[in-house]
Short mmCIF file of C-alpha atoms in Angstrom, two decimals:
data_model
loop_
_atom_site.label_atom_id
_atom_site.label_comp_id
_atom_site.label_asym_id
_atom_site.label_seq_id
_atom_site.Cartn_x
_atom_site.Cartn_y
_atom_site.Cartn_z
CA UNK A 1 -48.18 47.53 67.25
CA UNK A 2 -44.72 48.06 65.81
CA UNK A 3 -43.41 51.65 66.11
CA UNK A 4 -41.23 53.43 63.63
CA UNK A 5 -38.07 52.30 65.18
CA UNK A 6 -38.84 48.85 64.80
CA UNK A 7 -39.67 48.86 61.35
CA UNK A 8 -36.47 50.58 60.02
CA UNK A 9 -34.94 47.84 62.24
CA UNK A 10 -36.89 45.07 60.40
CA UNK A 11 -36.56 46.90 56.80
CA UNK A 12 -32.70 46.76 57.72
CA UNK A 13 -32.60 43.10 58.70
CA UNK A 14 -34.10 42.13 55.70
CA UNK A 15 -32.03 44.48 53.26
CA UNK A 16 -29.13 42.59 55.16
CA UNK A 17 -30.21 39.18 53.94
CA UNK A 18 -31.04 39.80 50.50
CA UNK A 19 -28.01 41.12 50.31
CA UNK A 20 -26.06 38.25 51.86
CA UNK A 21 -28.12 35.89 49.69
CA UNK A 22 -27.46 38.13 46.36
CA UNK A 23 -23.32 37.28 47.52
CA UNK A 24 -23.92 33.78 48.52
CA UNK A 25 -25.40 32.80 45.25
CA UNK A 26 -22.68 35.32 43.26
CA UNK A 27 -20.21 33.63 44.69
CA UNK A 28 -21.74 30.34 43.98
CA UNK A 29 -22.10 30.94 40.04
CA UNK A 30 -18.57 33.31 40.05
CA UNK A 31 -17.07 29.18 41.27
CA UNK A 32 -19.19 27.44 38.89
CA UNK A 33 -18.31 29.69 35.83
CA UNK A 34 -14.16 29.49 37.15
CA UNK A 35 -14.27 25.59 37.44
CA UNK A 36 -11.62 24.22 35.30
CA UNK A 37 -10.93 20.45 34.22
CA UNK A 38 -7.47 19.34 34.52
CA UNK A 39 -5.77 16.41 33.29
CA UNK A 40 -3.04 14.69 35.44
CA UNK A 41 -1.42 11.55 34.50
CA UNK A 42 0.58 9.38 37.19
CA UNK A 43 3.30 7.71 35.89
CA UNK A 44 4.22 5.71 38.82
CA UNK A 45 3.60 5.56 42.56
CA UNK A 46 5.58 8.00 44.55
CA UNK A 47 5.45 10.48 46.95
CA UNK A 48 4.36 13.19 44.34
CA UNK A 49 1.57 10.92 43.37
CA UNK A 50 0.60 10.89 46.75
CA UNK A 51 0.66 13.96 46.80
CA UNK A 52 -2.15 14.50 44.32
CA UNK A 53 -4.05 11.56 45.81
CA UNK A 54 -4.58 13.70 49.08
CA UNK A 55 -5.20 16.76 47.72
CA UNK A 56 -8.12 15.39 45.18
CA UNK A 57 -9.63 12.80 47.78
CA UNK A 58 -9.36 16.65 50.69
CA UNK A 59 -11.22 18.08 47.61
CA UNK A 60 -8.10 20.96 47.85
CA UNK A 61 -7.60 21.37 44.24
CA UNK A 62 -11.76 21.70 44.18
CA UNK A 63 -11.04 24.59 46.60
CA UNK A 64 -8.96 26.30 43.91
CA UNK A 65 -11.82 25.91 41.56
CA UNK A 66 -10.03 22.42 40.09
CA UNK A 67 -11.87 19.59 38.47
CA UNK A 68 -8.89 16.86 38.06
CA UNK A 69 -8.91 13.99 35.96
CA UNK A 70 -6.37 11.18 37.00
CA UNK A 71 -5.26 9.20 34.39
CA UNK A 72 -2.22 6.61 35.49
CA UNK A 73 0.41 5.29 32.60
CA UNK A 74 2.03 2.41 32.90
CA UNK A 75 5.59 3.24 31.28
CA UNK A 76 7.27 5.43 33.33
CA UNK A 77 10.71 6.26 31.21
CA UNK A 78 9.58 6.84 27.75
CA UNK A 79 5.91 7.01 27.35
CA UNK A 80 5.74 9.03 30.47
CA UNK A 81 7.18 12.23 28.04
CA UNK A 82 5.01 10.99 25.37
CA UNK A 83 1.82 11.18 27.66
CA UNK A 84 2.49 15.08 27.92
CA UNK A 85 0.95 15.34 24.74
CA UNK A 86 -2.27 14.38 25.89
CA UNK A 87 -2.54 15.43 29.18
CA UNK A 88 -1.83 19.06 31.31
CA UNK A 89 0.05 17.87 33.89
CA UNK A 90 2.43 14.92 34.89
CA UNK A 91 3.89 13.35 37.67
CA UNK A 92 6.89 10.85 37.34
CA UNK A 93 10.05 9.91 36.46
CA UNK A 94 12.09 10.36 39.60
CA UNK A 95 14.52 10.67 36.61
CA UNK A 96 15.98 13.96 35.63
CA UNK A 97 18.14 12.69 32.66
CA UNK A 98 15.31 11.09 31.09
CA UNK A 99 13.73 14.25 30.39
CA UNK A 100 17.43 15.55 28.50
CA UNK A 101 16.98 13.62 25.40
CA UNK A 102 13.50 14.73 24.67
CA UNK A 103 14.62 18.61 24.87
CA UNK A 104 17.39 17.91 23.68
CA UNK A 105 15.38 16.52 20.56
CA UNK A 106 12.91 19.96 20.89
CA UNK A 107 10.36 18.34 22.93
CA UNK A 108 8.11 21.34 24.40
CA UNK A 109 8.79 19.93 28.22
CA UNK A 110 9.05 21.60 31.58
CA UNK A 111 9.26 20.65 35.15
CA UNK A 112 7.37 22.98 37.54
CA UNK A 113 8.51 21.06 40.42
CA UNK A 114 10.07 17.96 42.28
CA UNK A 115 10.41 15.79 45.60
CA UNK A 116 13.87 15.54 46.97
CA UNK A 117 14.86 12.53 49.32
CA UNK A 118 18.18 11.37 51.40
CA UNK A 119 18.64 8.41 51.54
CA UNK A 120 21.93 6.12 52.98
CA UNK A 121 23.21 4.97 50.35
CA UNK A 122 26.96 2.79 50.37
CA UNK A 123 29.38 1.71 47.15
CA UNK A 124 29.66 -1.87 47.43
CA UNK A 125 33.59 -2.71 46.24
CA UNK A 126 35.55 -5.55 45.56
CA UNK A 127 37.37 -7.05 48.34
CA UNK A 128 40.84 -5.01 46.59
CA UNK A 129 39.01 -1.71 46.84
CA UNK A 130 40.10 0.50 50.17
CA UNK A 131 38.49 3.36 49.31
CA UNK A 132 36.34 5.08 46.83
CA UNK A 133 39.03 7.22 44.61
CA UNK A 134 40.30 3.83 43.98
CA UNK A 135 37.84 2.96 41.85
CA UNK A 136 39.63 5.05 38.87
CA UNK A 137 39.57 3.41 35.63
CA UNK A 138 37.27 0.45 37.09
CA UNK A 139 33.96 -0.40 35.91
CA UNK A 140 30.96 0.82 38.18
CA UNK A 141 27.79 -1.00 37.95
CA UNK A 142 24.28 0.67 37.98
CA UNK A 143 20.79 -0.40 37.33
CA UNK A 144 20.59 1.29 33.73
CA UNK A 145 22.38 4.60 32.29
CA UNK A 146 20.20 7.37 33.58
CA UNK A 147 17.96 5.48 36.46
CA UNK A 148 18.19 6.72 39.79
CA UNK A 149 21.41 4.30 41.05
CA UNK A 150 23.46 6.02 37.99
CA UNK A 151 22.53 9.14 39.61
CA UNK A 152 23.56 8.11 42.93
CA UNK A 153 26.86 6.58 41.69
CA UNK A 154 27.57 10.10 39.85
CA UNK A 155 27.13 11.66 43.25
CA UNK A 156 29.16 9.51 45.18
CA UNK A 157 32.18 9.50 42.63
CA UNK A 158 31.59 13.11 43.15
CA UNK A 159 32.52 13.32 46.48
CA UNK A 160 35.63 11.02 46.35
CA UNK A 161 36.90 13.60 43.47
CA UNK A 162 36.29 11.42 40.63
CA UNK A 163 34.81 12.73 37.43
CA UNK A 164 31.88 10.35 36.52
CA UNK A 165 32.60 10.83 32.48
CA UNK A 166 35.92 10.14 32.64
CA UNK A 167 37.43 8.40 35.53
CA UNK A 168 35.48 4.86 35.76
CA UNK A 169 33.41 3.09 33.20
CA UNK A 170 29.30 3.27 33.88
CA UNK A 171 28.07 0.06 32.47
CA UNK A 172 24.16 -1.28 33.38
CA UNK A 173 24.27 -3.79 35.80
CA UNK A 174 20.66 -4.67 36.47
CA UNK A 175 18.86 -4.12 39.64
CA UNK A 176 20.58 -4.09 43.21
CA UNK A 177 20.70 -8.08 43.58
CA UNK A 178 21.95 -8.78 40.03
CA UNK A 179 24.80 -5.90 40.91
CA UNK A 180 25.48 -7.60 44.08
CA UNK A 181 26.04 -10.24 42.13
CA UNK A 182 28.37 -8.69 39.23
CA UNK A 183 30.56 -7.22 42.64
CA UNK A 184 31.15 -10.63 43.81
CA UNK A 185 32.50 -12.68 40.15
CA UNK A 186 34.48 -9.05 39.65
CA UNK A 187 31.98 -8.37 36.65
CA UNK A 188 31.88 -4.59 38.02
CA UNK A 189 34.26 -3.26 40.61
CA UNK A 190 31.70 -0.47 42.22
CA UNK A 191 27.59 -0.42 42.43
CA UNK A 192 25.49 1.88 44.74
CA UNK A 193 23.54 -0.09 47.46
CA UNK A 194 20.56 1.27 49.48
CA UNK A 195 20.89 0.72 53.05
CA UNK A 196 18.97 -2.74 53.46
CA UNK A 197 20.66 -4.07 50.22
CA UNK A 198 23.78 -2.98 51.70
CA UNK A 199 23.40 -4.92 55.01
CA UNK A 200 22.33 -8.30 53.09
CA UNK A 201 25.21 -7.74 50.63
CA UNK A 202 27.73 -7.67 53.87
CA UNK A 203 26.41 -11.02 55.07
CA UNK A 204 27.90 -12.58 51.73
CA UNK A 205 31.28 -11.02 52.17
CA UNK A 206 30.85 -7.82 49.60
CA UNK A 207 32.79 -4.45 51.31
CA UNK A 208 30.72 -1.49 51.41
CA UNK A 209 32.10 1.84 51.63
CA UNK A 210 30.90 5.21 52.21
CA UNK A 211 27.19 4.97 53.95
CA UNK A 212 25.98 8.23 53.18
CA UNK A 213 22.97 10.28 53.12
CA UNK A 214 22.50 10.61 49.07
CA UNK A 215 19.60 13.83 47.59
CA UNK A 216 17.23 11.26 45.43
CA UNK A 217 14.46 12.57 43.26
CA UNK A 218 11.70 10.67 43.47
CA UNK A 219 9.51 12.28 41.35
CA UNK A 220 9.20 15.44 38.70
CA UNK A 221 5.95 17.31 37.91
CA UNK A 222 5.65 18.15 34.47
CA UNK A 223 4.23 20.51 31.94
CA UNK A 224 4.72 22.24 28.67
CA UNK A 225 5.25 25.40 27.98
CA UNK A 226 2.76 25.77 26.14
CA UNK A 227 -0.15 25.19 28.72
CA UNK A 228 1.80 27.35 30.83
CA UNK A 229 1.20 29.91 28.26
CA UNK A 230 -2.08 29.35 27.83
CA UNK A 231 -3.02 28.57 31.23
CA UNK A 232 -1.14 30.05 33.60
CA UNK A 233 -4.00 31.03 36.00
CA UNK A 234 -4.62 27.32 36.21
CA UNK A 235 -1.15 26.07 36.91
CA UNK A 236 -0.63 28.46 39.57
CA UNK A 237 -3.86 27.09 41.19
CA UNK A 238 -2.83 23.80 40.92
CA UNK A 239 0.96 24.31 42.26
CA UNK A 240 -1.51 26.07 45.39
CA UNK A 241 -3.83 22.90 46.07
CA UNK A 242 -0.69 20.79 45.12
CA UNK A 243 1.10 23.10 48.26
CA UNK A 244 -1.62 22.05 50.33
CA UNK A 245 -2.21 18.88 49.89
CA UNK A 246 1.72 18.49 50.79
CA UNK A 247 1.25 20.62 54.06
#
């Protein structure tokens, strides 16, 4: 026969799991009704990209109440922009210049973020070149005006005291073999060579100076202002599951 003592002690215990059932399933509905879809196109495969990958397959953006919707591009320069318009969210480029004309045109475009890399880097020269500040009033070669070697070139000129705009001519020179090969028929005078590029171009007689570390963006997260505006609760959960999925 239970005595009084035991029954407050049983009325208790059961007042305790109603109510821990009554937060459970709050809590529950509070996540359902807070679930928000998010669209986030790819444009390109980088480390931002993956990034995202990790933090959607760890289900860390679901843990900020995220539903995201991948949705890769396939032109990463121009329709990557374009894309904005149809999506919240975009990761790309590895390009900050290609994002100037489109401001510069009015384009309602943001970047929330970016990955920063250093990577060795050398100036291939012709075989008159000593030295980098010798390349004033030459021609320095570069994939295409605004890719990622045109950065790189800008930086390095940098550093030898050369302005970029004025000092040498920046002409596209194709990718790093078809540079290599402008370098040695004196075509360009200068072109930025990654480390392994570098080393092959030595074998064929092409003088590289300057193997530096070199900051490289490989990739900008994107927004607009506008869903910033509107949704500023949900980027700032995203830029959190985004943080952990890079931790």
């Amino acid at each position: 026969m239970l005595n009084s003592h035991s029954l407050f002690r049983r009325r208790d215990l059961i007042l305790l799991l109603a109510f821990a059932v009554i937060v459970l399933t709050s809590g529950v509905s509070a996540a359902a009704e807070t679930s928000k879809k998010l669209r986030l196109a790819y444009a390109g495969w980088e480390i931002g990209t993956a990034v995202a990958y990790v933090g959607v397959d760890s289900g860390l953006f679901k843990k900020q109440g995220l539903e995201i919707e991948e949705l890769p591009i396939r032109d990463t320069l121009s329709a990557g922009v374009q894309s904005l318009i149809g999506v919240d969210l975009l990761i790309g480029f590895g390009n900050p210049l290609a994002v100037l004309q489109p401001v510069a045109s009015g384009a309602d475009i943001t970047v929330i973020g970016s990955h920063v890399s250093f990577d060795q880097y050398g100036m291939g020269v012709g075989s008159a070149i000593g030295a980098l500040k010798e390349l004033k009033g030459k021609k320095v070669g570069v994939s295409a005006l605004g890719a990622r070697s045109d950065l790189i070139a800008r930086v390095m000129l940098r550093r030898a005291g050369l302005d970029p705009t004025k000092d040498v001519e920046m002409v596209a020179a194709g990718l790093a073999p078809a540079r290599a090969m402008a370098l040695s028929k004196d075509l360009v005078q200068g072109a930025p060579l990654s480390q392994d590029v570098a080393t092959e171009a030595q074998k064929l007689g092409i003088k590289i100076l300057e193997m530096k570390s070199v900051p490289v963006v490989t990739d900008l997260l994107m927004t607009t202002h506008a869903f910033i505006k509107r949704e500023e609760g949900t980027v700032r959960r995203f830029m959190r599951g985004y943080a952990a999925a890079i931790a």
